[in-house]
Tab-separated table of C-alpha atoms in Angstrom:
chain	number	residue	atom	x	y	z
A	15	UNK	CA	-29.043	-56.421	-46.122
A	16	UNK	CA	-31.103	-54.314	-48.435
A	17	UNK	CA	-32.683	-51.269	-48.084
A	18	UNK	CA	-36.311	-52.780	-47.566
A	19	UNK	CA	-35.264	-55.079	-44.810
A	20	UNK	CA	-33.286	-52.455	-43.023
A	21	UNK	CA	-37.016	-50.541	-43.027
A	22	UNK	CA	-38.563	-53.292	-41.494
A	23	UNK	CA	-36.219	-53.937	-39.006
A	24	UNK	CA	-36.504	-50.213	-37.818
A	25	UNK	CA	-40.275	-50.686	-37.732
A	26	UNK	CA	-39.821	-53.223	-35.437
A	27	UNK	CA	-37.256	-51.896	-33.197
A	28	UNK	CA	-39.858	-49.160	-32.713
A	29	UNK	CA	-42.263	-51.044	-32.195
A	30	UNK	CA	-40.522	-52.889	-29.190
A	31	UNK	CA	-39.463	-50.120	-27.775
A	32	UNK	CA	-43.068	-48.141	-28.009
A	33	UNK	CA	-44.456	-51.496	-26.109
A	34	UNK	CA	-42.110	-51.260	-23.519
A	35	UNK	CA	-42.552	-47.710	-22.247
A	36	UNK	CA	-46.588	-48.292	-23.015
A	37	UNK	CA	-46.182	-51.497	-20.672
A	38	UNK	CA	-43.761	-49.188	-17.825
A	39	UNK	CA	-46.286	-46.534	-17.905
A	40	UNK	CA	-48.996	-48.660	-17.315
A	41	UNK	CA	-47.362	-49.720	-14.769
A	42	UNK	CA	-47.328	-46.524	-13.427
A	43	UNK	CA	-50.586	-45.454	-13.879
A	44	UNK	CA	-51.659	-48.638	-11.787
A	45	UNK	CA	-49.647	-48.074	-8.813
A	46	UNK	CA	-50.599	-44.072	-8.764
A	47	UNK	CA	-54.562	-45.220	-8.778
A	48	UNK	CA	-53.629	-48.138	-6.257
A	49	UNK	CA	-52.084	-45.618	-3.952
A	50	UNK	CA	-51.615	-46.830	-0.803
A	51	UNK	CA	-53.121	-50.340	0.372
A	52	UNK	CA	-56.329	-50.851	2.268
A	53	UNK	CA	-54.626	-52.337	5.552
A	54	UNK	CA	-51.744	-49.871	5.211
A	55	UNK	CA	-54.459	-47.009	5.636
A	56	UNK	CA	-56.226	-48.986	8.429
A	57	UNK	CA	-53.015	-49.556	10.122
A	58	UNK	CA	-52.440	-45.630	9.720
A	59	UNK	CA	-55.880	-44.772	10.639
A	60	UNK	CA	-55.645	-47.008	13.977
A	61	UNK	CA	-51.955	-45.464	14.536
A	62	UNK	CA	-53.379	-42.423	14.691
A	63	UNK	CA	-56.225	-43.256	17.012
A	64	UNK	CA	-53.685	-44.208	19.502
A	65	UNK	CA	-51.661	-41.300	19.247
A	66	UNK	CA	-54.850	-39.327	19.926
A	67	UNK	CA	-55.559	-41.591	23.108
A	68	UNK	CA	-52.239	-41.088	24.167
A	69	UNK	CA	-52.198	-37.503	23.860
A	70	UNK	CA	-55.708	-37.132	25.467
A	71	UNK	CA	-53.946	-39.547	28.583
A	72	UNK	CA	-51.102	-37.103	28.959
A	73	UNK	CA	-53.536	-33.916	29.085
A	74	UNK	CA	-55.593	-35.737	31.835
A	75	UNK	CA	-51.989	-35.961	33.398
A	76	UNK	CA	-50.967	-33.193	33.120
A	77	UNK	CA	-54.093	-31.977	34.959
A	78	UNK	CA	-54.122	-34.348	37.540
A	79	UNK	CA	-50.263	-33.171	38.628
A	80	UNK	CA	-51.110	-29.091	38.084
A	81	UNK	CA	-54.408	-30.229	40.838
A	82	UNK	CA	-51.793	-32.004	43.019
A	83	UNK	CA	-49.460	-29.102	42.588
A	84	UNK	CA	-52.004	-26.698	43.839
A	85	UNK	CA	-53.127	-28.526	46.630
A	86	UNK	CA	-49.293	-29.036	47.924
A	87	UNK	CA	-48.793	-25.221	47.371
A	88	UNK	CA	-51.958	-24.468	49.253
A	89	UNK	CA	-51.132	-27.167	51.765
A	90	UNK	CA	-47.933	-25.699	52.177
A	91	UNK	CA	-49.221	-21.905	52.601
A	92	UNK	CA	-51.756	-23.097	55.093
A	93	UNK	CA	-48.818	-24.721	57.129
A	94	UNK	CA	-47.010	-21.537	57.170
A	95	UNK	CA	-50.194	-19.347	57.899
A	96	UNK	CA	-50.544	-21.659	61.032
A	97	UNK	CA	-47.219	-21.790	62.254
A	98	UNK	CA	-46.699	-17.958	62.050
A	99	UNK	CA	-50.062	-17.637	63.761
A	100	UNK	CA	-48.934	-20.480	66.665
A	101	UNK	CA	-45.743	-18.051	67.180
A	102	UNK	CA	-47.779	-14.825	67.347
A	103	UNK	CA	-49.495	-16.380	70.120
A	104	UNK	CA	-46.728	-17.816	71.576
A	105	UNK	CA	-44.936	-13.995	71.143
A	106	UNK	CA	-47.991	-12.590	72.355
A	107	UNK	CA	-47.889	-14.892	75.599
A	108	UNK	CA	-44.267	-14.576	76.210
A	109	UNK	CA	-45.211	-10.818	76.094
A	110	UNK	CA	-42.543	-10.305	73.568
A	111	UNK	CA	-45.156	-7.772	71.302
A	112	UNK	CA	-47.210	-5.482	72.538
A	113	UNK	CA	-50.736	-6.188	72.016
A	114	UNK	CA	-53.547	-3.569	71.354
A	115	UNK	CA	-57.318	-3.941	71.367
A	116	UNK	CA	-60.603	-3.743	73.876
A	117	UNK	CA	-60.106	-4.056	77.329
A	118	UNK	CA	-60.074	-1.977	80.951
A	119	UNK	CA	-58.013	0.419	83.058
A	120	UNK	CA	-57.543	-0.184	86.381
A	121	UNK	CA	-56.004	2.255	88.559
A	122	UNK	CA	-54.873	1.565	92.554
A	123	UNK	CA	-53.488	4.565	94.797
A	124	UNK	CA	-53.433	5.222	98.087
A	125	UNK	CA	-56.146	7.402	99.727
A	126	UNK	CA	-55.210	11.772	99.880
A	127	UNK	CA	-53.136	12.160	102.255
A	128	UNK	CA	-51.898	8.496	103.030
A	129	UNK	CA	-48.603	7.784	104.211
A	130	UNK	CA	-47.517	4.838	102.305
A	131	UNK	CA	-47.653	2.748	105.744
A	132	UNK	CA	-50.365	0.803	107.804
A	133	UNK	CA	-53.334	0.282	106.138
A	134	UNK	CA	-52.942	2.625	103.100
A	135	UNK	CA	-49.788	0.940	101.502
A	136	UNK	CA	-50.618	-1.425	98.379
A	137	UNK	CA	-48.783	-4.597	98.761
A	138	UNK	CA	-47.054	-6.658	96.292
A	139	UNK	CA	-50.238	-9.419	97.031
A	140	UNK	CA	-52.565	-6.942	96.187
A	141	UNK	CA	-51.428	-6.075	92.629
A	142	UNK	CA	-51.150	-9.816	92.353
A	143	UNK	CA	-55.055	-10.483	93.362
A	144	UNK	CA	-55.839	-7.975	90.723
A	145	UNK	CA	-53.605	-9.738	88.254
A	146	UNK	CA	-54.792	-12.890	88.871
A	147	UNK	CA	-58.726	-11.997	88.656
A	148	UNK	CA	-58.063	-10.026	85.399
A	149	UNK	CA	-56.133	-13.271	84.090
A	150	UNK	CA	-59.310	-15.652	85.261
A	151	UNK	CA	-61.671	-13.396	83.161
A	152	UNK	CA	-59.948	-13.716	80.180
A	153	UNK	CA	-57.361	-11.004	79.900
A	154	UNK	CA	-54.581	-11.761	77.034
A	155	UNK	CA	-52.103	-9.054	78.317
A	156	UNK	CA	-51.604	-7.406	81.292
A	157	UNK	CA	-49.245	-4.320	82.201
A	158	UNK	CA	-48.419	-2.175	85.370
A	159	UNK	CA	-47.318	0.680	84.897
A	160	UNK	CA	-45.924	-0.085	82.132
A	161	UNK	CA	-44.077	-3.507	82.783
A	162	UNK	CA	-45.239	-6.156	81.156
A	163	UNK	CA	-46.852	-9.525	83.284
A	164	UNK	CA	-45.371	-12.724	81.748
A	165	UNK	CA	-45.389	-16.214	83.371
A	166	UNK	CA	-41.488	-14.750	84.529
A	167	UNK	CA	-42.993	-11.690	86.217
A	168	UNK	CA	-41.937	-11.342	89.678
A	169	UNK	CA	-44.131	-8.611	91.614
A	170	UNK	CA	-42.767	-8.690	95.138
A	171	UNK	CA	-41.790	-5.991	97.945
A	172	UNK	CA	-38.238	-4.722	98.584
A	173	UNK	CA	-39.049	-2.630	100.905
A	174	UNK	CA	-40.986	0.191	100.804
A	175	UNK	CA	-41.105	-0.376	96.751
A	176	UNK	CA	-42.789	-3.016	95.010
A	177	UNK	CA	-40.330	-4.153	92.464
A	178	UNK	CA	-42.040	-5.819	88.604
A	179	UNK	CA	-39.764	-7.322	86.393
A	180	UNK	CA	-36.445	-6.008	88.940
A	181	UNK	CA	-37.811	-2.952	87.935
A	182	UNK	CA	-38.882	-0.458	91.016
A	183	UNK	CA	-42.599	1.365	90.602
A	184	UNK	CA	-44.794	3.463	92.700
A	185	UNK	CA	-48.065	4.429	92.964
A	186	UNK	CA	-50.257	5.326	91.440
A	187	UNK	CA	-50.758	1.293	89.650
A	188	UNK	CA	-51.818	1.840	86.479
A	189	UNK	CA	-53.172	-1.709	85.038
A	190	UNK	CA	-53.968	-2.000	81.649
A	191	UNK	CA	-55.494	-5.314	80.951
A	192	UNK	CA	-56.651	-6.401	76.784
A	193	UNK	CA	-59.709	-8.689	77.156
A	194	UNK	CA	-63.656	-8.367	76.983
A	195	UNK	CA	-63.811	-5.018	78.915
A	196	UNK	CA	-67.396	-5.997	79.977
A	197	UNK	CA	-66.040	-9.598	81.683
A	198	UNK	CA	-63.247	-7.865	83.167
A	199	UNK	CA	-64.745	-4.946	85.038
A	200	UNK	CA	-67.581	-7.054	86.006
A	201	UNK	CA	-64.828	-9.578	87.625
A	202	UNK	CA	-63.406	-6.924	89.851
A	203	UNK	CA	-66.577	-5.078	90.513
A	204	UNK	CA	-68.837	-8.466	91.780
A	205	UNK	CA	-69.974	-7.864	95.139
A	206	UNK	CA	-67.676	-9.116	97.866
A	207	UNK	CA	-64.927	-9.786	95.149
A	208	UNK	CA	-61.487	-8.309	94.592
A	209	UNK	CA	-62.659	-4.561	94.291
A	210	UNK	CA	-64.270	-4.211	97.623
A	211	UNK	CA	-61.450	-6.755	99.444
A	212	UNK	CA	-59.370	-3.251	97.986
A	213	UNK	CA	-61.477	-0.643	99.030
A	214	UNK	CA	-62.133	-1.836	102.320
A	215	UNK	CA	-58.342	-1.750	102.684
A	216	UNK	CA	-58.662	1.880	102.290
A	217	UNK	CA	-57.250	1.685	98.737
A	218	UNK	CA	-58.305	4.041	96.002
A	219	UNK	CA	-59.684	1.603	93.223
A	220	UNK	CA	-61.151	2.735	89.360
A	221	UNK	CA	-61.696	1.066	86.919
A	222	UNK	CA	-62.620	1.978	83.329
A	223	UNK	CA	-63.418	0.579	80.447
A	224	UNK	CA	-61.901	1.442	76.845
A	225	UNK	CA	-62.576	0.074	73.034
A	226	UNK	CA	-58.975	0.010	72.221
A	227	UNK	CA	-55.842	0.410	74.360
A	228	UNK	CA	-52.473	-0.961	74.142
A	229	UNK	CA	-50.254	-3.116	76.873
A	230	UNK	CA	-46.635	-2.836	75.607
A	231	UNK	CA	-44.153	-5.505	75.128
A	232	UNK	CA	-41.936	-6.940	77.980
A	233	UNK	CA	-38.291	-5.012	77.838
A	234	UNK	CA	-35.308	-6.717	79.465
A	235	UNK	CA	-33.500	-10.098	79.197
């Protein structure tokens, strides 16, 4: 092969091979301005709209359950707030607190220079009458001398003694009653009522009123 064919040949090689990379980097250039296809973007776009739904569900969720949440918490602290109020009542009936607030004094003793016997004693039924008018009128805890009344309370004679909860006293009978002071005194002071029924028995009956006293708890089994 001579020298001018060998020239020719080389021209063309190059030439080839200049057409090919021209062609592969046209190529190229066409899918880098193509990018990505119009559907593949719309399916992207709409992908992406879901998501957003989806994640806009799950905060509405998430709401809803941190609402329900609440309410079971405050449901639940309302449940205890009533049962521990139901058992201070309950305590507070069964006298097992002592109990402070408004109410009256009322005192019972014999007349100067009784005896203790005839007409001057107090009887077990007469603390009881007391007990039971103060109770009618609204009293929420009663004590004599110092003993607490429960619906257990025994008041009864042995004797010369009147015995409250097994527990002997004497007069003086100091009641203390917790209840609308004015309803109370009124209840033992109405004409013909429990107050005179004493007095005319030649008992020694007061009774005062007071904005705050306290009737301690029961003691004993």
């Amino acid at each position: 092969m001579t020298g001018k064919t060998t020239g020719y040949v080389s021209i063309m090689l190059v030439t080839a091979i200049l057409g090919v990379m021209l062609a592969v980097q046209f190529r190229v250039v066409n899918r880098v301005q193509a990018g990505v296809s119009t559907d593949r973007a719309k399916e992207i776009v709409d992908e992406l709209n879901q998501i957003d739904l989806e994640k806009e569900s799950l905060h509405h969720e998430i709401s809803d359950l941190n609402d329900k949440l609440a309410q079971v918490n405050q449901g639940q602290s309302e449940a205890v707030k009533a049962l521990e109020s139901e058992l201070e009542k309950v305590r507070l009936s069964a006298g097992l607190v002592a109990a402070t607030g408004p109410g009256v004094e009322v005192v019972l003793d014999n007349p100067e220079g009784g005896k203790g016997n005839g007409v001057f004693i107090i009887y077990a039924e007469d603390l009881l009458k007391v007990v039971n008018e103060l109770l009618g009128s609204g009293a929420e805890a009663i004590s004599i001398n110092g003993q607490r009344i429960t619906d257990t309370t025994e008041i009864r004679m042995a004797g010369s003694f009147i015995n409250i909860n097994t527990k002997r006293v004497m007069p003086p009978f100091q009641i203390l009653a917790i209840g609308d002071p004015d309803a109370l005194a009124n209840a033992l002071e109405l004409p013909g009522g429990v107050g005179d029924y004493l007095r005319s028995m030649g008992i020694v009956i007061t009774v005062k009123k007071h904005q705050e006293l306290t009737v301690p708890a029961f003691v004993g089994n």
